[in-house]
Amino acid sequence: MDYKIDTIKKYQCKDWLLNKHYAKRLCSISYAFGLFNNNNILVGVITFGMPPSSTLAESVCGKEYKKYVLELNRLVVNEGLPKNTLSFFVSNAIKLLPNNKIVVSFADANMNHNGYIYQATNFIY
């Protein structure tokens, strides 16, 4: 695949999250990664942050490990990218996180999202 993934600054996510992602709002960002094409142009953004509630984190893995839970809270890419680009982006971005993290994410059924990308990257559904 002719793409690379690299850490990006929070400010580099702002336009993507406010204007390209359907939620049109910022979120908690602890880690942010960009997907760059072979011309080094940013073609996608993925962010990970603290889950919206500590009870959610605790329900995933208990009190002892809840501090390790991150939510994959935004994923947005340009239209027209080749097949499997999203799964490449998600799986490789997760590999760039510190080893002790537990990642959760949610598919927004109100937006007709079925979580196929999470299933394709071996999340527990």
PDB file of C-alpha atoms in Angstrom:
ATOM      1  CA  MET A   1       0.000   0.000   0.000  1.00  0.00           C
ATOM      2  CA  ASP A   2       1.365   3.423  -0.933  1.00  0.00           C
ATOM      3  CA  TYR A   3       0.492   5.089   2.354  1.00  0.00           C
ATOM      4  CA  LYS A   4       2.310   5.842   5.561  1.00  0.00           C
ATOM      5  CA  ILE A   5       0.994   6.593   9.014  1.00  0.00           C
ATOM      6  CA  ASP A   6       2.591   9.093  11.320  1.00  0.00           C
ATOM      7  CA  THR A   7       1.852  10.947  14.530  1.00  0.00           C
ATOM      8  CA  ILE A   8       0.222  14.324  13.991  1.00  0.00           C
ATOM      9  CA  LYS A   9      -0.484  17.260  16.289  1.00  0.00           C
ATOM     10  CA  LYS A  10      -3.968  17.935  17.645  1.00  0.00           C
ATOM     11  CA  TYR A  11      -4.247  21.157  15.645  1.00  0.00           C
ATOM     12  CA  GLN A  12      -3.777  19.143  12.435  1.00  0.00           C
ATOM     13  CA  CYS A  13      -6.973  17.228  13.290  1.00  0.00           C
ATOM     14  CA  LYS A  14      -9.179  20.246  13.895  1.00  0.00           C
ATOM     15  CA  ASP A  15     -10.307  20.924  10.313  1.00  0.00           C
ATOM     16  CA  TRP A  16     -10.834  17.217   9.677  1.00  0.00           C
ATOM     17  CA  LEU A  17     -12.953  16.746  12.800  1.00  0.00           C
ATOM     18  CA  LEU A  18     -14.983  19.936  12.480  1.00  0.00           C
ATOM     19  CA  ASN A  19     -15.566  19.868   8.733  1.00  0.00           C
ATOM     20  CA  LYS A  20     -15.083  16.358   7.350  1.00  0.00           C
ATOM     21  CA  HIS A  21     -16.223  14.028  10.126  1.00  0.00           C
ATOM     22  CA  TYR A  22     -20.010  13.687  10.401  1.00  0.00           C
ATOM     23  CA  ALA A  23     -20.035  14.560  14.155  1.00  0.00           C
ATOM     24  CA  LYS A  24     -18.718  18.083  13.388  1.00  0.00           C
ATOM     25  CA  ARG A  25     -17.193  18.463  16.852  1.00  0.00           C
ATOM     26  CA  LEU A  26     -13.915  17.993  18.641  1.00  0.00           C
ATOM     27  CA  CYS A  27     -13.331  15.107  21.020  1.00  0.00           C
ATOM     28  CA  SER A  28     -10.824  14.006  23.634  1.00  0.00           C
ATOM     29  CA  ILE A  29      -7.516  13.421  21.857  1.00  0.00           C
ATOM     30  CA  SER A  30      -4.671  11.620  23.564  1.00  0.00           C
ATOM     31  CA  TYR A  31      -3.100  10.266  20.365  1.00  0.00           C
ATOM     32  CA  ALA A  32      -3.601  11.380  16.765  1.00  0.00           C
ATOM     33  CA  PHE A  33      -2.266   9.843  13.575  1.00  0.00           C
ATOM     34  CA  GLY A  34      -2.418  10.895   9.971  1.00  0.00           C
ATOM     35  CA  LEU A  35      -2.608   8.798   6.847  1.00  0.00           C
ATOM     36  CA  PHE A  36      -0.316  10.231   4.181  1.00  0.00           C
ATOM     37  CA  ASN A  37      -0.198   9.329   0.497  1.00  0.00           C
ATOM     38  CA  ASN A  38       3.055   8.897  -1.432  1.00  0.00           C
ATOM     39  CA  ASN A  39       3.138  12.683  -2.069  1.00  0.00           C
ATOM     40  CA  ASN A  40       3.117  13.211   1.717  1.00  0.00           C
ATOM     41  CA  ILE A  41      -0.394  14.710   1.577  1.00  0.00           C
ATOM     42  CA  LEU A  42      -2.660  14.059   4.564  1.00  0.00           C
ATOM     43  CA  VAL A  43      -5.589  11.938   3.359  1.00  0.00           C
ATOM     44  CA  GLY A  44      -6.969  10.698   6.681  1.00  0.00           C
ATOM     45  CA  VAL A  45      -7.043  11.226  10.426  1.00  0.00           C
ATOM     46  CA  ILE A  46      -7.602   8.834  13.323  1.00  0.00           C
ATOM     47  CA  THR A  47      -7.765   9.869  16.974  1.00  0.00           C
ATOM     48  CA  PHE A  48      -7.760   8.033  20.264  1.00  0.00           C
ATOM     49  CA  GLY A  49      -8.776   9.553  23.583  1.00  0.00           C
ATOM     50  CA  MET A  50     -10.237   8.935  26.983  1.00  0.00           C
ATOM     51  CA  PRO A  51     -13.652   7.247  26.875  1.00  0.00           C
ATOM     52  CA  PRO A  52     -16.572   9.562  27.675  1.00  0.00           C
ATOM     53  CA  SER A  53     -17.106   7.925  31.063  1.00  0.00           C
ATOM     54  CA  SER A  54     -14.942   6.098  33.551  1.00  0.00           C
ATOM     55  CA  THR A  55     -17.736   3.578  34.079  1.00  0.00           C
ATOM     56  CA  LEU A  56     -17.400   2.552  30.448  1.00  0.00           C
ATOM     57  CA  ALA A  57     -13.673   1.971  30.889  1.00  0.00           C
ATOM     58  CA  GLU A  58     -14.280   0.000  34.068  1.00  0.00           C
ATOM     59  CA  SER A  59     -16.961  -2.133  32.414  1.00  0.00           C
ATOM     60  CA  VAL A  60     -14.474  -3.134  29.708  1.00  0.00           C
ATOM     61  CA  CYS A  61     -11.719  -4.443  31.947  1.00  0.00           C
ATOM     62  CA  GLY A  62     -12.400  -3.721  35.632  1.00  0.00           C
ATOM     63  CA  LYS A  63     -11.144  -1.132  38.103  1.00  0.00           C
ATOM     64  CA  GLU A  64      -7.567  -2.336  38.049  1.00  0.00           C
ATOM     65  CA  TYR A  65      -7.077  -1.770  34.299  1.00  0.00           C
ATOM     66  CA  LYS A  66      -9.553   1.010  33.444  1.00  0.00           C
ATOM     67  CA  LYS A  67      -6.736   3.577  33.218  1.00  0.00           C
ATOM     68  CA  TYR A  68      -5.418   1.735  30.145  1.00  0.00           C
ATOM     69  CA  VAL A  69      -8.620   2.072  28.098  1.00  0.00           C
ATOM     70  CA  LEU A  70      -8.640   4.363  25.072  1.00  0.00           C
ATOM     71  CA  GLU A  71     -11.485   5.030  22.707  1.00  0.00           C
ATOM     72  CA  LEU A  72     -10.891   5.149  18.983  1.00  0.00           C
ATOM     73  CA  ASN A  73     -13.129   8.197  18.770  1.00  0.00           C
ATOM     74  CA  ARG A  74     -12.657   9.581  15.264  1.00  0.00           C
ATOM     75  CA  LEU A  75     -11.778   8.041  11.928  1.00  0.00           C
ATOM     76  CA  VAL A  76     -12.098  10.093   8.775  1.00  0.00           C
ATOM     77  CA  VAL A  77     -10.472   9.765   5.363  1.00  0.00           C
ATOM     78  CA  ASN A  78     -10.876  11.340   1.969  1.00  0.00           C
ATOM     79  CA  GLU A  79     -13.357   9.738  -0.407  1.00  0.00           C
ATOM     80  CA  GLY A  80     -12.132   7.442  -3.143  1.00  0.00           C
ATOM     81  CA  LEU A  81      -9.235   5.734  -1.395  1.00  0.00           C
ATOM     82  CA  PRO A  82      -8.471   2.160  -2.473  1.00  0.00           C
ATOM     83  CA  LYS A  83     -10.198  -0.839  -0.929  1.00  0.00           C
ATOM     84  CA  ASN A  84      -8.765  -1.920   2.449  1.00  0.00           C
ATOM     85  CA  THR A  85      -7.201   1.482   3.133  1.00  0.00           C
ATOM     86  CA  LEU A  86      -9.328   1.981   6.256  1.00  0.00           C
ATOM     87  CA  SER A  87      -8.421  -1.370   7.772  1.00  0.00           C
ATOM     88  CA  PHE A  88      -4.747  -0.704   6.946  1.00  0.00           C
ATOM     89  CA  PHE A  89      -5.015   2.692   8.654  1.00  0.00           C
ATOM     90  CA  VAL A  90      -6.809   1.449  11.784  1.00  0.00           C
ATOM     91  CA  SER A  91      -4.644  -1.620  12.362  1.00  0.00           C
ATOM     92  CA  ASN A  92      -1.373   0.223  11.836  1.00  0.00           C
ATOM     93  CA  ALA A  93      -2.400   3.231  13.943  1.00  0.00           C
ATOM     94  CA  ILE A  94      -3.222   0.884  16.827  1.00  0.00           C
ATOM     95  CA  LYS A  95       0.272  -0.601  16.510  1.00  0.00           C
ATOM     96  CA  LEU A  96       1.685   2.898  17.119  1.00  0.00           C
ATOM     97  CA  LEU A  97      -0.080   3.228  20.478  1.00  0.00           C
ATOM     98  CA  PRO A  98       1.780   2.337  23.680  1.00  0.00           C
ATOM     99  CA  ASN A  99       1.672  -1.430  24.264  1.00  0.00           C
ATOM    100  CA  ASN A 100      -0.381  -1.281  27.435  1.00  0.00           C
ATOM    101  CA  LYS A 101      -3.526   0.264  25.882  1.00  0.00           C
ATOM    102  CA  ILE A 102      -6.929  -1.356  25.526  1.00  0.00           C
ATOM    103  CA  VAL A 103      -8.866   0.111  22.586  1.00  0.00           C
ATOM    104  CA  VAL A 104     -12.654   0.349  22.347  1.00  0.00           C
ATOM    105  CA  SER A 105     -14.775   1.977  19.675  1.00  0.00           C
ATOM    106  CA  PHE A 106     -18.388   2.355  18.691  1.00  0.00           C
ATOM    107  CA  ALA A 107     -20.231   2.334  15.390  1.00  0.00           C
ATOM    108  CA  ASP A 108     -22.959   4.967  15.161  1.00  0.00           C
ATOM    109  CA  ALA A 109     -26.098   3.086  14.112  1.00  0.00           C
ATOM    110  CA  ASN A 110     -27.898   6.425  13.677  1.00  0.00           C
ATOM    111  CA  MET A 111     -25.505   7.115  10.804  1.00  0.00           C
ATOM    112  CA  ASN A 112     -26.016   3.614   9.352  1.00  0.00           C
ATOM    113  CA  HIS A 113     -22.571   2.540  10.503  1.00  0.00           C
ATOM    114  CA  ASN A 114     -22.349  -1.178  11.159  1.00  0.00           C
ATOM    115  CA  GLY A 115     -18.825  -1.428  12.515  1.00  0.00           C
ATOM    116  CA  TYR A 116     -17.494  -3.285   9.497  1.00  0.00           C
ATOM    117  CA  ILE A 117     -14.097  -1.621   9.825  1.00  0.00           C
ATOM    118  CA  TYR A 118     -13.827  -2.795  13.433  1.00  0.00           C
ATOM    119  CA  GLN A 119     -14.856  -6.305  12.457  1.00  0.00           C
ATOM    120  CA  ALA A 120     -12.303  -6.278   9.615  1.00  0.00           C
ATOM    121  CA  THR A 121      -9.557  -5.327  12.077  1.00  0.00           C
ATOM    122  CA  ASN A 122     -10.455  -8.085  14.562  1.00  0.00           C
ATOM    123  CA  PHE A 123     -12.108  -6.020  17.273  1.00  0.00           C
ATOM    124  CA  ILE A 124     -14.274  -8.089  19.579  1.00  0.00           C
ATOM    125  CA  TYR A 125     -17.802  -7.233  18.437  1.00  0.00           C
TER     126      TYR A 125
END
